[in-house]
Short mmCIF file of N, CA and C in Angstrom, two decimals:
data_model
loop_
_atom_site.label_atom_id
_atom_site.label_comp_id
_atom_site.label_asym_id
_atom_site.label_seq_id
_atom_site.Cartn_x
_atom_site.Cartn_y
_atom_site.Cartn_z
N UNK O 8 -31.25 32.19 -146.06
CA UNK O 8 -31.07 30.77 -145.88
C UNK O 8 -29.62 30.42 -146.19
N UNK O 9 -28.22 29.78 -145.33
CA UNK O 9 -27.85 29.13 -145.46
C UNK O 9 -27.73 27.93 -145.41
N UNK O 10 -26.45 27.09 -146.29
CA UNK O 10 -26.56 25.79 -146.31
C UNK O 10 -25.53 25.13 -145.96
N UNK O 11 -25.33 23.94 -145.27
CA UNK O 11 -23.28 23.52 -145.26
C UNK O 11 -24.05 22.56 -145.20
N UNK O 12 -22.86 21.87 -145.61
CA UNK O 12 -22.35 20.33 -146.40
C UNK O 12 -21.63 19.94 -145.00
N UNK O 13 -22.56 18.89 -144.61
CA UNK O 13 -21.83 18.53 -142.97
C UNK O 13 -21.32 17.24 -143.46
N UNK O 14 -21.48 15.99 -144.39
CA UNK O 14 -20.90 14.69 -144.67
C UNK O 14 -21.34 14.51 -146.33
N UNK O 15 -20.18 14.21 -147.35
CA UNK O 15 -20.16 13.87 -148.35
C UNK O 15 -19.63 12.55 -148.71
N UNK O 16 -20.36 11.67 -149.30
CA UNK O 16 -20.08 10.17 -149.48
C UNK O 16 -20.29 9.84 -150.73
N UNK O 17 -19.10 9.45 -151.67
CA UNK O 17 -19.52 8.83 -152.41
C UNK O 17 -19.95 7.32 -152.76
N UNK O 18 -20.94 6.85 -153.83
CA UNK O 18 -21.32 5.84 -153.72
C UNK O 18 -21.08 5.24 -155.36
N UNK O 19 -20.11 4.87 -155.40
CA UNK O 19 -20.14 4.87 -156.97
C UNK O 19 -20.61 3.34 -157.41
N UNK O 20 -21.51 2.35 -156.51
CA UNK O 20 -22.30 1.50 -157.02
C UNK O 20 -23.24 2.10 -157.21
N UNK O 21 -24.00 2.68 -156.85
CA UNK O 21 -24.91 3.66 -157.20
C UNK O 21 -25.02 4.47 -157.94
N UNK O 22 -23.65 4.90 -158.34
CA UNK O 22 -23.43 5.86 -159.19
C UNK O 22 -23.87 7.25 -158.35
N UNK O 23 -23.78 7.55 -157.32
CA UNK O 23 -24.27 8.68 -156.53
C UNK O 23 -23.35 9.59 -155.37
N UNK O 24 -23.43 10.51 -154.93
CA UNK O 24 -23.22 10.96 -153.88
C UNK O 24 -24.03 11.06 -152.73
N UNK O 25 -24.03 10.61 -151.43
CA UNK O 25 -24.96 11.24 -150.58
C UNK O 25 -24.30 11.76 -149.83
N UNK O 26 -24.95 13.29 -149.32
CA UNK O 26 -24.73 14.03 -148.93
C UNK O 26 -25.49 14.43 -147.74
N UNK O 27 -25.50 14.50 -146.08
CA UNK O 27 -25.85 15.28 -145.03
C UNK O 27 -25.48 16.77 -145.52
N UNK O 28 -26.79 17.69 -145.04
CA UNK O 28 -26.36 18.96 -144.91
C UNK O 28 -27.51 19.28 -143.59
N UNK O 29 -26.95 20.71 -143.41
CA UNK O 29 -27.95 21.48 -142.63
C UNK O 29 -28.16 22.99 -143.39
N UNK O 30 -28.97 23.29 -142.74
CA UNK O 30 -30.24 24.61 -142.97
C UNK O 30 -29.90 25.49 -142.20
N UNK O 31 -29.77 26.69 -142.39
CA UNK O 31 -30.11 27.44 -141.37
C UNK O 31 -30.77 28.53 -142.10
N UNK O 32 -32.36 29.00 -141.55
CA UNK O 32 -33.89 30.14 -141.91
C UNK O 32 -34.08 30.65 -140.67
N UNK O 33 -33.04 31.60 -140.51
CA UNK O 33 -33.58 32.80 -139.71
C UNK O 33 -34.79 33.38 -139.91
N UNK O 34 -35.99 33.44 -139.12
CA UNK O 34 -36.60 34.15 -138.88
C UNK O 34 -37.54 33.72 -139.67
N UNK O 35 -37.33 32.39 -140.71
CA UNK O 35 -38.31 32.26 -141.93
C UNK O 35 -38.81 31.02 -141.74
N UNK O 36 -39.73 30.32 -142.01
CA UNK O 36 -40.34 28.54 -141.99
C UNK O 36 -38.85 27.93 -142.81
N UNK O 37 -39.21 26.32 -142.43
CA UNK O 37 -38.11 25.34 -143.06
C UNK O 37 -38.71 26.16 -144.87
N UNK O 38 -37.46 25.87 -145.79
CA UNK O 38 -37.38 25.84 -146.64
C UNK O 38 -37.78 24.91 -147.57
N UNK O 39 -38.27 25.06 -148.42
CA UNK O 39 -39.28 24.17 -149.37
C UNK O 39 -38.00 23.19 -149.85
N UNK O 40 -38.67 21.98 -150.28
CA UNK O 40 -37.53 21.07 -151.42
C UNK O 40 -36.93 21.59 -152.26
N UNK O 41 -37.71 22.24 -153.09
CA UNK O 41 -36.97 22.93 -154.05
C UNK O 41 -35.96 24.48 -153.84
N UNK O 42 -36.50 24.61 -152.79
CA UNK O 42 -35.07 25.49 -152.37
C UNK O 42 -34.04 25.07 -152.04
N UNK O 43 -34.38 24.37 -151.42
CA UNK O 43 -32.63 23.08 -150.61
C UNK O 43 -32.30 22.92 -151.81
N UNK O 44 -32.93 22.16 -153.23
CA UNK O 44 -32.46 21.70 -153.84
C UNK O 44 -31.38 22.87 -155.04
N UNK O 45 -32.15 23.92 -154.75
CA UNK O 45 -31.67 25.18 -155.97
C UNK O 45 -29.99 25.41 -154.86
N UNK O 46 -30.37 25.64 -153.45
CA UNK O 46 -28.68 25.78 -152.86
C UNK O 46 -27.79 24.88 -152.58
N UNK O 47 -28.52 23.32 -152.91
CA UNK O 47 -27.46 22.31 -152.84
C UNK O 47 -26.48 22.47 -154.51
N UNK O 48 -27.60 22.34 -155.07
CA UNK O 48 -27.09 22.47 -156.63
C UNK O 48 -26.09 23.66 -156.68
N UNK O 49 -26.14 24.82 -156.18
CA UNK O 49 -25.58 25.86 -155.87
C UNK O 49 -23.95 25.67 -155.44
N UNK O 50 -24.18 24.80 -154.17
CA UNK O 50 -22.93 24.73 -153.53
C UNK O 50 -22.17 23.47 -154.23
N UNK O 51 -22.73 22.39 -154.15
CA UNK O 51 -22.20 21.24 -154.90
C UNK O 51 -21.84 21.33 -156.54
N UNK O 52 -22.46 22.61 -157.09
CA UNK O 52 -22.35 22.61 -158.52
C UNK O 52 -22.54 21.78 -159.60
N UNK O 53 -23.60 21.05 -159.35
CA UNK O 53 -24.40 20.16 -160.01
C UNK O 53 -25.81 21.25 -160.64
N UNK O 54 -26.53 20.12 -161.30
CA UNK O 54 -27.86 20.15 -161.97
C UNK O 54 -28.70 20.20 -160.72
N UNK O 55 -29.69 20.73 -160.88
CA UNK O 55 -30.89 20.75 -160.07
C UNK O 55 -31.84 19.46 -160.39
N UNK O 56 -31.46 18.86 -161.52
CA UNK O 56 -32.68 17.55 -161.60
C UNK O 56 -31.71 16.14 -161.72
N UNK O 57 -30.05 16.83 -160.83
CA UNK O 57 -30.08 15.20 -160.62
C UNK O 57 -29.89 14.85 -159.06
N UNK O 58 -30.50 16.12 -158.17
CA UNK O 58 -30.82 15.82 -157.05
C UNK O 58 -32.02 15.23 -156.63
N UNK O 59 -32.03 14.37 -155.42
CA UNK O 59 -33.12 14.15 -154.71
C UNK O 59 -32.83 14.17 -153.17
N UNK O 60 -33.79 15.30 -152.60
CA UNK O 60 -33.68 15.55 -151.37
C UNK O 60 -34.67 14.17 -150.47
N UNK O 61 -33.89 13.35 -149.49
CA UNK O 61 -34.54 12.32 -149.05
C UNK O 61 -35.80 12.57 -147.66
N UNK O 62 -34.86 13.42 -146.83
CA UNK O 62 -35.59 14.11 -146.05
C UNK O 62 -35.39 15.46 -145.31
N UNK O 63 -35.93 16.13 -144.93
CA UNK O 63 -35.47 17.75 -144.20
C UNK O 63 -36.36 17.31 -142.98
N UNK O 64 -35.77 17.58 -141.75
CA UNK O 64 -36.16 17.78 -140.33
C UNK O 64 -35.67 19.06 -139.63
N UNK O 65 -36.70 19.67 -139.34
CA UNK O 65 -36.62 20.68 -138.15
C UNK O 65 -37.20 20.35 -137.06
N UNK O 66 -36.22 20.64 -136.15
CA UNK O 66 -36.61 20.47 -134.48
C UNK O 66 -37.51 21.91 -133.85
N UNK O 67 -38.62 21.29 -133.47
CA UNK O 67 -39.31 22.54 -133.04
C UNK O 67 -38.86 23.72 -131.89
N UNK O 68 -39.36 24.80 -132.58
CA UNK O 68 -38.44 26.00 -131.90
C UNK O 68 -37.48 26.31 -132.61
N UNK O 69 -36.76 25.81 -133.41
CA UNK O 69 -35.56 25.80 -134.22
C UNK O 69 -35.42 26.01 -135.41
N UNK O 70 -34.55 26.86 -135.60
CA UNK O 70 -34.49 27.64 -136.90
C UNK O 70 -33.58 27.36 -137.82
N UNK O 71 -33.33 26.25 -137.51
CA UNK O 71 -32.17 25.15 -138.38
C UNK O 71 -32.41 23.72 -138.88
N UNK O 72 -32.27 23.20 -139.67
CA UNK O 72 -33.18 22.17 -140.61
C UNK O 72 -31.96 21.22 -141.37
N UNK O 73 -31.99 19.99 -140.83
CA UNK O 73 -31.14 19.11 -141.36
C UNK O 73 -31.85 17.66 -142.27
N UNK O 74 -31.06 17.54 -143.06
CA UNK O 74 -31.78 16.63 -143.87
C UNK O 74 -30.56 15.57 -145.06
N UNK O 75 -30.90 14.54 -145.69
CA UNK O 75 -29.79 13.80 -146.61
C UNK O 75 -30.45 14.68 -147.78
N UNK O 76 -29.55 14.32 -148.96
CA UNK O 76 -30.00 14.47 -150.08
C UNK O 76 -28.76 13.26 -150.99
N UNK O 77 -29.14 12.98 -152.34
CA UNK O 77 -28.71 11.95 -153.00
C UNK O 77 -28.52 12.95 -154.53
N UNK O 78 -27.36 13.16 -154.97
CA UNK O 78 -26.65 13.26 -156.05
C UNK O 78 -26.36 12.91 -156.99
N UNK O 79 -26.78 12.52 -158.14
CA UNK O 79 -26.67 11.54 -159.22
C UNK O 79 -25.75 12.08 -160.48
N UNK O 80 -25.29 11.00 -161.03
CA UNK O 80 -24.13 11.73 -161.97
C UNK O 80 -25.37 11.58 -162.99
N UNK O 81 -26.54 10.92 -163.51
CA UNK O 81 -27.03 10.95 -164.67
C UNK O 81 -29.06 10.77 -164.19
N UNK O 82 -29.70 11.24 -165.01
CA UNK O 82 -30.91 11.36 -164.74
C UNK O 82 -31.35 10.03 -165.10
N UNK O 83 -31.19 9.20 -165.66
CA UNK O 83 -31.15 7.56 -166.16
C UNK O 83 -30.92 6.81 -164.50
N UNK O 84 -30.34 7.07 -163.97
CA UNK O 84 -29.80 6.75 -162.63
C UNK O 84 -30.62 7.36 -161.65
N UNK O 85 -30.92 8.24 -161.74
CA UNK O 85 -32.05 9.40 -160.61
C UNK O 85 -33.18 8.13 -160.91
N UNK O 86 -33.93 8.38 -161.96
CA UNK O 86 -35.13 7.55 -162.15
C UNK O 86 -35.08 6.20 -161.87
N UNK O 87 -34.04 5.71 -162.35
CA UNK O 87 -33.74 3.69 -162.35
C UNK O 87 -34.22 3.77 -160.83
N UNK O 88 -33.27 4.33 -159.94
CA UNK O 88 -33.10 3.82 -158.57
C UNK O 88 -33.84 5.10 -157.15
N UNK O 89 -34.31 5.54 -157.54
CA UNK O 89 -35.22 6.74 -156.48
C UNK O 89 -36.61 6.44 -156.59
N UNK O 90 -37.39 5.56 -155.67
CA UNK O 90 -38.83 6.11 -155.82
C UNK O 90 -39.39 7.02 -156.58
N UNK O 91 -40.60 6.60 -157.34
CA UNK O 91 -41.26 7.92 -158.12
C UNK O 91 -41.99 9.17 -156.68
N UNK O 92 -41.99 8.74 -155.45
CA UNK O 92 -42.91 9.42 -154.66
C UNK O 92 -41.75 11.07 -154.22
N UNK O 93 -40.64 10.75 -154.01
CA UNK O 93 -39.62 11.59 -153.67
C UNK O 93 -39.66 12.51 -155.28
N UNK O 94 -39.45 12.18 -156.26
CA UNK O 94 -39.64 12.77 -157.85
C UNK O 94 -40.25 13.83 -157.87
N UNK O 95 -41.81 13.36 -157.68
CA UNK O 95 -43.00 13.26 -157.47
C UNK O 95 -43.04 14.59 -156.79
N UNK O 96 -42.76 14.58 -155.02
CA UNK O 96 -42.74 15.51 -154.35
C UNK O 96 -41.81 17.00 -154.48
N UNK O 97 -40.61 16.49 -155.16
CA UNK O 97 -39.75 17.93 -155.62
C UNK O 97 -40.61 18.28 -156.67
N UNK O 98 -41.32 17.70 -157.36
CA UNK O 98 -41.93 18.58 -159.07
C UNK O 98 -42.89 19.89 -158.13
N UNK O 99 -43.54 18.72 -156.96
CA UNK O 99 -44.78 19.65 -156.43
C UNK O 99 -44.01 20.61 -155.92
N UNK O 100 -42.72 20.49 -155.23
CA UNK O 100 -42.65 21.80 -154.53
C UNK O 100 -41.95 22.99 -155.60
N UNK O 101 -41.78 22.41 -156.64
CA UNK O 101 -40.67 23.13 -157.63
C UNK O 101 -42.27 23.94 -158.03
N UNK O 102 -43.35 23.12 -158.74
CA UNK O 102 -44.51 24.38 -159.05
C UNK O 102 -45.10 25.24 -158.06
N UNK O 103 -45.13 24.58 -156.61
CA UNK O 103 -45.35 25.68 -155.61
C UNK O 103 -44.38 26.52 -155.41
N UNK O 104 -42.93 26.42 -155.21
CA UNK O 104 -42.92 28.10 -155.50
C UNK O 104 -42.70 28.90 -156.63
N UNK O 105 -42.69 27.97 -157.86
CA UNK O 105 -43.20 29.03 -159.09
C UNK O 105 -44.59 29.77 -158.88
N UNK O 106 -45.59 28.71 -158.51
CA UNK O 106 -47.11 29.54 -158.77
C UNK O 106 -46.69 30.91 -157.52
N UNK O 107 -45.77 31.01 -156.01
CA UNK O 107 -45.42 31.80 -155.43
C UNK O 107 -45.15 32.69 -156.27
N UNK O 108 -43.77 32.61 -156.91
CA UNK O 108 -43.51 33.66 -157.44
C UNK O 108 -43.69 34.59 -158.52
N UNK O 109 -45.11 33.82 -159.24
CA UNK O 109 -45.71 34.34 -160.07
C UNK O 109 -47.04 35.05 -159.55
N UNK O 110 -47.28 34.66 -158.16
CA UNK O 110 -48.45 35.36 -157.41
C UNK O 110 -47.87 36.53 -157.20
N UNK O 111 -46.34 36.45 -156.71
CA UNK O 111 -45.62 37.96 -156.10
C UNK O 111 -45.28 38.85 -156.94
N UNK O 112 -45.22 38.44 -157.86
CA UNK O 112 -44.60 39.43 -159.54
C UNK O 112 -46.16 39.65 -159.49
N UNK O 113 -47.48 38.99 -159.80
CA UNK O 113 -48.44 39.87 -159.85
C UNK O 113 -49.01 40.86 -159.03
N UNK O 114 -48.98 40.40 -157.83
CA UNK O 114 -48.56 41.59 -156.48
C UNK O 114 -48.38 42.54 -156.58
N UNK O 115 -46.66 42.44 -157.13
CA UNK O 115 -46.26 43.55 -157.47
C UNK O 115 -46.84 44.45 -158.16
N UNK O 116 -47.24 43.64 -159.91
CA UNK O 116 -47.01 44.68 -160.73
C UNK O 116 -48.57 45.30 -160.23
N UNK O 117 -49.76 45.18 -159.75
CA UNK O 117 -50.77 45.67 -159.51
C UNK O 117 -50.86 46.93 -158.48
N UNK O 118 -49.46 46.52 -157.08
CA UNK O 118 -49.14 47.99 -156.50
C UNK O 118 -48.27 48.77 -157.09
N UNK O 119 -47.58 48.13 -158.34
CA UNK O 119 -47.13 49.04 -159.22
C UNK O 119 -48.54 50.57 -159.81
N UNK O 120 -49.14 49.64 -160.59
CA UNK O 120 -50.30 50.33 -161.06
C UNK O 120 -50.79 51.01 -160.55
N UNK O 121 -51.09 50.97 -158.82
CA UNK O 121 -52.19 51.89 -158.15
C UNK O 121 -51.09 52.71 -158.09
N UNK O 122 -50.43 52.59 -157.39
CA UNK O 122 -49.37 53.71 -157.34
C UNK O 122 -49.22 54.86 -158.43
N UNK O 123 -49.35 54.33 -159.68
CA UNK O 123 -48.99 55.42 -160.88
C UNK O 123 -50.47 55.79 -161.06
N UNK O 124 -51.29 55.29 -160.99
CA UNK O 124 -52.94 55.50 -160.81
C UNK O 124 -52.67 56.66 -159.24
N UNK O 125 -52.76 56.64 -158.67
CA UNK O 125 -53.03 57.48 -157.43
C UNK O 125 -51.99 58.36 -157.81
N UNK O 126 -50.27 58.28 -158.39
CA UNK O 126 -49.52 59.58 -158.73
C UNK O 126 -50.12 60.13 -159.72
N UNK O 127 -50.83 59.85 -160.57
CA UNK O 127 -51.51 60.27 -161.60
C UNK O 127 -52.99 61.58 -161.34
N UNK O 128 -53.48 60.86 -160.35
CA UNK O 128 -54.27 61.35 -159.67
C UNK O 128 -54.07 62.81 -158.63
N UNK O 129 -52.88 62.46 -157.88
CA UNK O 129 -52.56 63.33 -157.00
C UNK O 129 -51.81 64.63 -158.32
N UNK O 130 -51.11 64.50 -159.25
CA UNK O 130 -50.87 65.31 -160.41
C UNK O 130 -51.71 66.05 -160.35
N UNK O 131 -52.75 65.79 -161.36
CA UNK O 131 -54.18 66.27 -161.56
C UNK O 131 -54.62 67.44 -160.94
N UNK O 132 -54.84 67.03 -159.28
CA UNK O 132 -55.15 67.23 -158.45
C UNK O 132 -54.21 68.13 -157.94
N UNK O 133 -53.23 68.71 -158.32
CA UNK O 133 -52.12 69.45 -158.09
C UNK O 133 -52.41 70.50 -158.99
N UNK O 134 -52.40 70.27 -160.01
CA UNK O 134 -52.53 70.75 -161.58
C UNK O 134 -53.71 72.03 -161.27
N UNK O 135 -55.00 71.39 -160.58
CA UNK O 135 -56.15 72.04 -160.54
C UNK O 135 -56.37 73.05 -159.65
N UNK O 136 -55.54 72.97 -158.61
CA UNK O 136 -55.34 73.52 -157.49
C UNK O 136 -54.16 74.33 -158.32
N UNK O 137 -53.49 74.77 -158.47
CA UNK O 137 -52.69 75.53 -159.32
C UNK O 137 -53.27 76.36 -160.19
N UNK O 138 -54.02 75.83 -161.31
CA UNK O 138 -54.71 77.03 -161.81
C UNK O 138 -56.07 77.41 -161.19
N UNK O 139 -56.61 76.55 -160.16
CA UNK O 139 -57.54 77.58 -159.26
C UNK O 139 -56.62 78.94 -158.73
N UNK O 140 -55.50 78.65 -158.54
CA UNK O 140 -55.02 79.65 -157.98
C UNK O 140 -54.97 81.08 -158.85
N UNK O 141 -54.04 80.15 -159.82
CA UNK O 141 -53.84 81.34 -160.79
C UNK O 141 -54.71 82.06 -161.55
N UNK O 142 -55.99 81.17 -161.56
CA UNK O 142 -57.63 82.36 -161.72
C UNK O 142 -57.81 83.35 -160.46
N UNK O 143 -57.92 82.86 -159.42
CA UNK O 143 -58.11 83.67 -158.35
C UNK O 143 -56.82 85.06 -158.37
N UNK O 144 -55.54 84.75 -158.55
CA UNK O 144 -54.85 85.57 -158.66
C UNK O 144 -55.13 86.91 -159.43
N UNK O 145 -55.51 86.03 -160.87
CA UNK O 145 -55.55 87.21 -162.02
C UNK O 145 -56.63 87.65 -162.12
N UNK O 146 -57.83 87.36 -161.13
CA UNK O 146 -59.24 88.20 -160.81
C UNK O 146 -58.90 89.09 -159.94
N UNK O 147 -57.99 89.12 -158.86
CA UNK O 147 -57.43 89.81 -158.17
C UNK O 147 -56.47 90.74 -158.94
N UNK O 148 -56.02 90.77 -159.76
CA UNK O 148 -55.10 91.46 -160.41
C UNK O 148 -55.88 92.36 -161.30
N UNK O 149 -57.12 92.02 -161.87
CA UNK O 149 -58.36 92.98 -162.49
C UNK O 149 -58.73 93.52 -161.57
N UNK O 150 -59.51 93.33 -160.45
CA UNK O 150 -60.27 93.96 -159.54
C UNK O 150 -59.45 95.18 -159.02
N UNK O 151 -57.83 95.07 -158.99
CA UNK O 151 -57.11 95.86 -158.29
C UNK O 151 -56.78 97.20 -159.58
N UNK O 152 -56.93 96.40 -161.06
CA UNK O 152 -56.31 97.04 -162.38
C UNK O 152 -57.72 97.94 -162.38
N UNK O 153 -59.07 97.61 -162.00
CA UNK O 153 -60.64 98.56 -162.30
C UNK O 153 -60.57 99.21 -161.06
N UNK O 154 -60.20 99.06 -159.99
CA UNK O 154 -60.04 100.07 -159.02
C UNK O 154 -59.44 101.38 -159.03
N UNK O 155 -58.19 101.01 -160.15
CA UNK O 155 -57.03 102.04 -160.37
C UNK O 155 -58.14 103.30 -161.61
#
């Protein structure tokens, strides 16, 4: 996902910046709020909670996503003057992709496990086959030692 900063405005009755940007998600769905918001914060070098993303639009077929977002020098100012519903909607998307990425770390660590479960297994299973051998060998090595 990249991001550019296509118009920066400041608003200092507001105490704010607003900012146009665009998106670009190759190959991936529009990007959640809280991602815009983690690479605006990124590029602009601000806080992540004194943004509010107003809206993101993607044109269908299109793998590029434009939207405002609003900049605040103080969280006193975010709250005074932003709808609670916009707030509201970054918290939700900020726990959806935590609960994501706590689904994918468990993901993980579980094909972690089979994995060392099945190398564990295939060991074993190596192990046994090895000294089947080496019985068979050294019965062969008697049979040949009582022949003599």
């Amino acid at each position: 996902m990249e991001i550019r900063i296509d118009e920066r405005e400041e608003n200092p009755l507001m105490d704010r910046e607003e900012v146009q940007f665009v998106v670009e998600h190759k190959n991936s769905p529009t990007p959640s709020r809280a991602e815009v918001i983690e690479s605006l914060a990124t590029t602009l070098e601000k806080s992540e909670d004194l943004i509010i993303i107003d809206k993101i639009v993607t044109l269908h077929g299109r793998q590029i996503a434009s939207g405002n977002a609003r900049v605040y020098e103080s969280e006193e100012k975010l709250k005074q003057l932003e709808p609670g519903f916009l707030s509201k909607r970054t918290e939700e998307s900020r726990e959806k992709v935590k609960e994501a990425e706590e689904e994918a770390e468990e993901e993980a660590e579980e094909e972690a496990e089979e994995e060392a479960e099945e190398e564990a297994e295939e060991e074993a299973e190596e192990e046994a086959e090895e000294e089947a051998e080496e019985d068979q060998e050294s019965e062969e090595t008697e049979k040949e030692s009582e022949e003599d």
